[in-house]
Amino acid sequence: MPAVLTAVPSVASGEMQLVRRALAREGDAFRTIIKTHNQRLYRIARGVVRNDSEAEDIVQEAYVRAFAHLDAFRGDSSLATWLSRIVINEALGRLRKRRRTVAMPENPQAEIIRFPLNPSDDPERTMAQRQILQLVEQATDSLPDVYRTVFVARVIEGLSIEETADLLGVRPQTVKTRLHRARALVRKALDDQIGPVLLDAFPFAGRRCERLTNAVMRRLGLES
């Protein structure tokens, strides 16, 4: 007896249900979407523009645009990928506009992101962790744009080769090539100072996550 093939939905039914609830203007659905995707979208935006506050502004604008056209989401890709594309487009647009008006320096000073540390940790260990993350962020910020976006998506955010290619609109082989070069550049920047590190840079959680979520909810007129 031949096997019966069943269609597998491209996006989980739970995600589509969440989208339908948002289309019905349920505030909890919007808040869930925002909090679920804040960190990924922030990291991607910051990976492009290299500025904390501008990255937050980009993510906020991207949410507003996405929710205004949420009925266009068909589930061909995940909601995270769909939102990430909007963030990428917004961030690249800002970058192009910035370059038309201001000449970019060859070696811009990296803006180090403050990250939460456990006050109960040993002070020397806490300082070492801070220094390591600062070095990682500086090395990432120093990458050329074409490599930095791939590096942030693939290494820091943990997307697959295929997801990164889909997000950036390039071939998987292009992602592999750019990632190889990006890793080599980051390794070169770090090798003289530290050994292998866990790339857990660019956090976006706690009060910052809540602040951005509330700002988007207010703009949508859904803040209780």
Protein backbone atom coordinates (compact mmCIF):
# COMPACT_ATOMS: atom_id res chain seq x y z
CA MET A 1 0.00 0.00 0.00
CA PRO A 2 1.60 3.31 -1.06
CA ALA A 3 2.44 5.81 1.63
CA VAL A 4 0.02 8.67 1.96
CA LEU A 5 1.73 12.03 1.65
CA THR A 6 0.30 14.84 3.69
CA ALA A 7 1.00 18.50 3.18
CA VAL A 8 3.18 20.04 5.86
CA PRO A 9 2.39 23.68 6.56
CA SER A 10 5.31 26.05 6.03
CA VAL A 11 4.59 27.84 9.28
CA ALA A 12 3.37 26.30 12.52
CA SER A 13 -0.36 26.58 13.04
CA GLY A 14 0.24 28.26 16.40
CA GLU A 15 2.14 31.07 14.69
CA MET A 16 -0.62 31.60 12.13
CA GLN A 17 -3.17 31.63 14.92
CA LEU A 18 -1.12 34.32 16.66
CA VAL A 19 -1.11 36.36 13.44
CA ARG A 20 -4.87 35.99 13.11
CA ARG A 21 -5.31 37.21 16.67
CA ALA A 22 -3.15 40.23 15.90
CA LEU A 23 -5.22 40.92 12.78
CA ALA A 24 -8.24 40.93 15.11
CA ARG A 25 -6.43 43.65 17.10
CA GLU A 26 -5.83 41.56 20.22
CA GLY A 27 -3.29 43.43 22.29
CA ASP A 28 -1.82 40.30 23.88
CA ALA A 29 -1.06 38.90 20.43
CA PHE A 30 0.88 42.02 19.43
CA ARG A 31 2.79 41.98 22.70
CA THR A 32 3.68 38.29 22.29
CA ILE A 33 4.97 38.86 18.76
CA ILE A 34 7.05 41.83 19.84
CA LYS A 35 8.61 40.21 22.91
CA THR A 36 9.31 36.99 21.03
CA HIS A 37 11.24 38.71 18.25
CA ASN A 38 12.76 41.78 19.94
CA GLN A 39 16.24 40.40 20.52
CA ARG A 40 16.71 38.90 17.05
CA LEU A 41 15.45 42.03 15.30
CA TYR A 42 17.51 44.35 17.49
CA ARG A 43 20.69 42.37 16.90
CA ILE A 44 20.14 42.35 13.15
CA ALA A 45 19.41 46.09 13.04
CA ARG A 46 22.40 46.92 15.16
CA GLY A 47 24.57 44.66 13.07
CA VAL A 48 23.79 46.93 10.13
CA VAL A 49 23.84 50.43 11.66
CA ARG A 50 26.26 49.91 14.58
CA ASN A 51 24.34 52.24 16.87
CA ASP A 52 22.21 51.24 19.85
CA SER A 53 19.53 53.91 19.79
CA GLU A 54 19.17 53.89 16.02
CA ALA A 55 18.79 50.11 16.07
CA GLU A 56 15.94 50.42 18.58
CA ASP A 57 14.29 53.06 16.40
CA ILE A 58 14.63 50.83 13.33
CA VAL A 59 13.02 47.90 15.12
CA GLN A 60 10.15 50.07 16.33
CA GLU A 61 9.51 51.41 12.82
CA ALA A 62 9.74 47.92 11.38
CA TYR A 63 7.10 46.63 13.80
CA VAL A 64 4.73 49.46 12.93
CA ARG A 65 5.18 48.80 9.20
CA ALA A 66 4.83 45.07 9.66
CA PHE A 67 1.65 45.33 11.70
CA ALA A 68 0.18 47.78 9.19
CA HIS A 69 0.61 45.10 6.50
CA LEU A 70 0.19 41.98 8.60
CA ASP A 71 -2.53 40.73 6.27
CA ALA A 72 0.23 40.30 3.66
CA PHE A 73 1.88 37.60 5.78
CA ARG A 74 1.02 34.28 4.13
CA GLY A 75 3.23 31.93 6.13
CA ASP A 76 5.55 31.08 3.23
CA SER A 77 8.38 31.70 5.69
CA SER A 78 8.40 32.02 9.44
CA LEU A 79 7.16 35.19 11.06
CA ALA A 80 10.67 35.77 12.39
CA THR A 81 12.11 35.70 8.87
CA TRP A 82 9.34 37.94 7.54
CA LEU A 83 9.94 40.51 10.29
CA SER A 84 13.71 40.23 9.89
CA ARG A 85 13.46 41.12 6.20
CA ILE A 86 11.52 44.26 7.08
CA VAL A 87 14.16 45.20 9.65
CA ILE A 88 16.98 44.57 7.19
CA ASN A 89 15.30 46.76 4.56
CA GLU A 90 14.69 49.55 7.07
CA ALA A 91 18.25 49.36 8.41
CA LEU A 92 19.87 49.32 4.96
CA GLY A 93 17.67 52.25 3.93
CA ARG A 94 18.90 54.23 6.93
CA LEU A 95 22.49 53.30 6.11
CA ARG A 96 22.14 54.45 2.49
CA LYS A 97 20.56 57.71 3.60
CA ARG A 98 23.30 58.29 6.15
CA ARG A 99 26.01 57.74 3.56
CA ARG A 100 24.41 60.20 1.16
CA THR A 101 24.51 62.93 3.78
CA VAL A 102 27.59 62.17 5.89
CA ALA A 103 30.91 60.71 4.80
CA MET A 104 31.56 57.59 6.86
CA PRO A 105 35.01 57.45 8.53
CA GLU A 106 37.23 54.59 7.51
CA ASN A 107 37.47 53.25 11.06
CA PRO A 108 34.44 54.44 13.05
CA GLN A 109 34.69 54.17 16.80
CA ALA A 110 32.70 51.17 17.98
CA GLU A 111 29.87 51.97 20.36
CA ILE A 112 30.01 49.37 23.08
CA ILE A 113 26.70 48.04 24.29
CA ARG A 114 26.22 47.79 28.04
CA PHE A 115 25.02 44.37 29.09
CA PRO A 116 23.59 43.09 32.38
CA LEU A 117 26.02 41.43 34.73
CA ASN A 118 25.27 39.39 37.81
CA PRO A 119 26.31 41.53 40.81
CA SER A 120 26.93 38.36 42.81
CA ASP A 121 29.72 37.34 40.42
CA ASP A 122 33.33 37.71 41.42
CA PRO A 123 34.38 41.29 40.51
CA GLU A 124 37.46 40.17 38.59
CA ARG A 125 35.47 37.61 36.62
CA THR A 126 32.77 40.19 35.90
CA MET A 127 35.37 42.63 34.59
CA ALA A 128 36.91 39.91 32.42
CA GLN A 129 33.49 39.06 30.96
CA ARG A 130 32.86 42.73 30.22
CA GLN A 131 36.20 43.11 28.50
CA ILE A 132 35.68 39.98 26.40
CA LEU A 133 32.25 41.09 25.21
CA GLN A 134 33.56 44.55 24.44
CA LEU A 135 36.30 43.02 22.30
CA VAL A 136 33.76 40.82 20.48
CA GLU A 137 31.47 43.77 19.84
CA GLN A 138 34.36 45.96 18.66
CA ALA A 139 35.57 43.23 16.32
CA THR A 140 32.05 42.76 14.95
CA ASP A 141 31.52 46.50 14.49
CA SER A 142 34.78 46.74 12.54
CA LEU A 143 33.62 44.25 9.89
CA PRO A 144 32.65 45.63 6.46
CA ASP A 145 28.87 45.79 6.04
CA VAL A 146 28.65 42.86 3.64
CA TYR A 147 30.36 40.57 6.15
CA ARG A 148 28.89 42.04 9.33
CA THR A 149 25.25 41.33 8.41
CA VAL A 150 26.06 37.70 7.66
CA PHE A 151 28.13 37.34 10.83
CA VAL A 152 25.42 38.80 13.08
CA ALA A 153 22.67 36.69 11.52
CA ARG A 154 24.60 33.44 11.38
CA VAL A 155 26.91 33.49 14.40
CA ILE A 156 25.40 35.86 16.95
CA GLU A 157 21.73 35.26 16.20
CA GLY A 158 22.24 31.59 15.29
CA LEU A 159 20.32 31.44 12.02
CA SER A 160 21.06 28.55 9.67
CA ILE A 161 22.88 29.03 6.37
CA GLU A 162 19.56 28.70 4.52
CA GLU A 163 17.75 31.12 6.85
CA THR A 164 20.54 33.68 6.51
CA ALA A 165 20.50 33.36 2.71
CA ASP A 166 16.73 33.76 2.66
CA LEU A 167 16.91 36.77 4.96
CA LEU A 168 19.58 38.58 2.94
CA GLY A 169 18.38 37.49 -0.49
CA VAL A 170 21.62 35.78 -1.49
CA ARG A 171 22.67 32.22 -2.34
CA PRO A 172 23.68 29.86 0.50
CA GLN A 173 27.14 29.58 -1.03
CA THR A 174 27.48 33.37 -0.81
CA VAL A 175 26.60 33.20 2.88
CA LYS A 176 29.26 30.53 3.42
CA THR A 177 31.90 32.58 1.60
CA ARG A 178 31.10 35.80 3.45
CA LEU A 179 30.86 34.01 6.78
CA HIS A 180 34.25 32.40 6.28
CA ARG A 181 35.79 35.80 5.59
CA ALA A 182 33.94 37.45 8.50
CA ARG A 183 35.12 34.80 10.93
CA ALA A 184 38.69 35.20 9.73
CA LEU A 185 38.53 38.96 10.27
CA VAL A 186 37.00 38.63 13.73
CA ARG A 187 39.49 35.93 14.70
CA LYS A 188 42.35 38.14 13.58
CA ALA A 189 41.02 40.96 15.75
CA LEU A 190 40.66 38.71 18.79
CA ASP A 191 43.52 36.24 18.57
CA ASP A 192 46.13 38.51 20.14
CA GLN A 193 43.98 39.19 23.19
CA ILE A 194 41.65 36.28 23.96
CA GLY A 195 41.08 32.66 23.08
CA PRO A 196 37.78 31.09 21.95
CA VAL A 197 34.77 32.91 23.42
CA LEU A 198 31.05 32.36 23.51
CA LEU A 199 29.60 34.96 21.16
CA ASP A 200 26.78 36.11 23.37
CA ALA A 201 27.01 39.75 22.45
CA PHE A 202 24.41 42.43 21.80
CA PRO A 203 21.77 41.43 24.38
CA PHE A 204 18.34 42.98 24.24
CA ALA A 205 16.20 42.05 27.18
CA GLY A 206 14.78 43.28 30.48
CA ARG A 207 13.85 46.95 30.65
CA ARG A 208 15.07 47.72 27.13
CA CYS A 209 12.89 44.97 25.68
CA GLU A 210 9.91 46.13 27.73
CA ARG A 211 10.44 49.79 26.75
CA LEU A 212 10.46 49.03 23.03
CA THR A 213 7.45 46.74 23.38
CA ASN A 214 5.45 49.44 25.18
CA ALA A 215 6.44 52.08 22.62
CA VAL A 216 5.17 49.95 19.73
CA MET A 217 1.97 49.10 21.60
CA ARG A 218 1.31 52.81 22.19
CA ARG A 219 1.83 53.61 18.52
CA LEU A 220 -0.64 50.87 17.63
CA GLY A 221 -3.16 52.31 20.08
CA LEU A 222 -3.23 49.06 22.03
CA GLU A 223 -1.63 50.10 25.28
CA SER A 224 -4.01 49.47 28.18
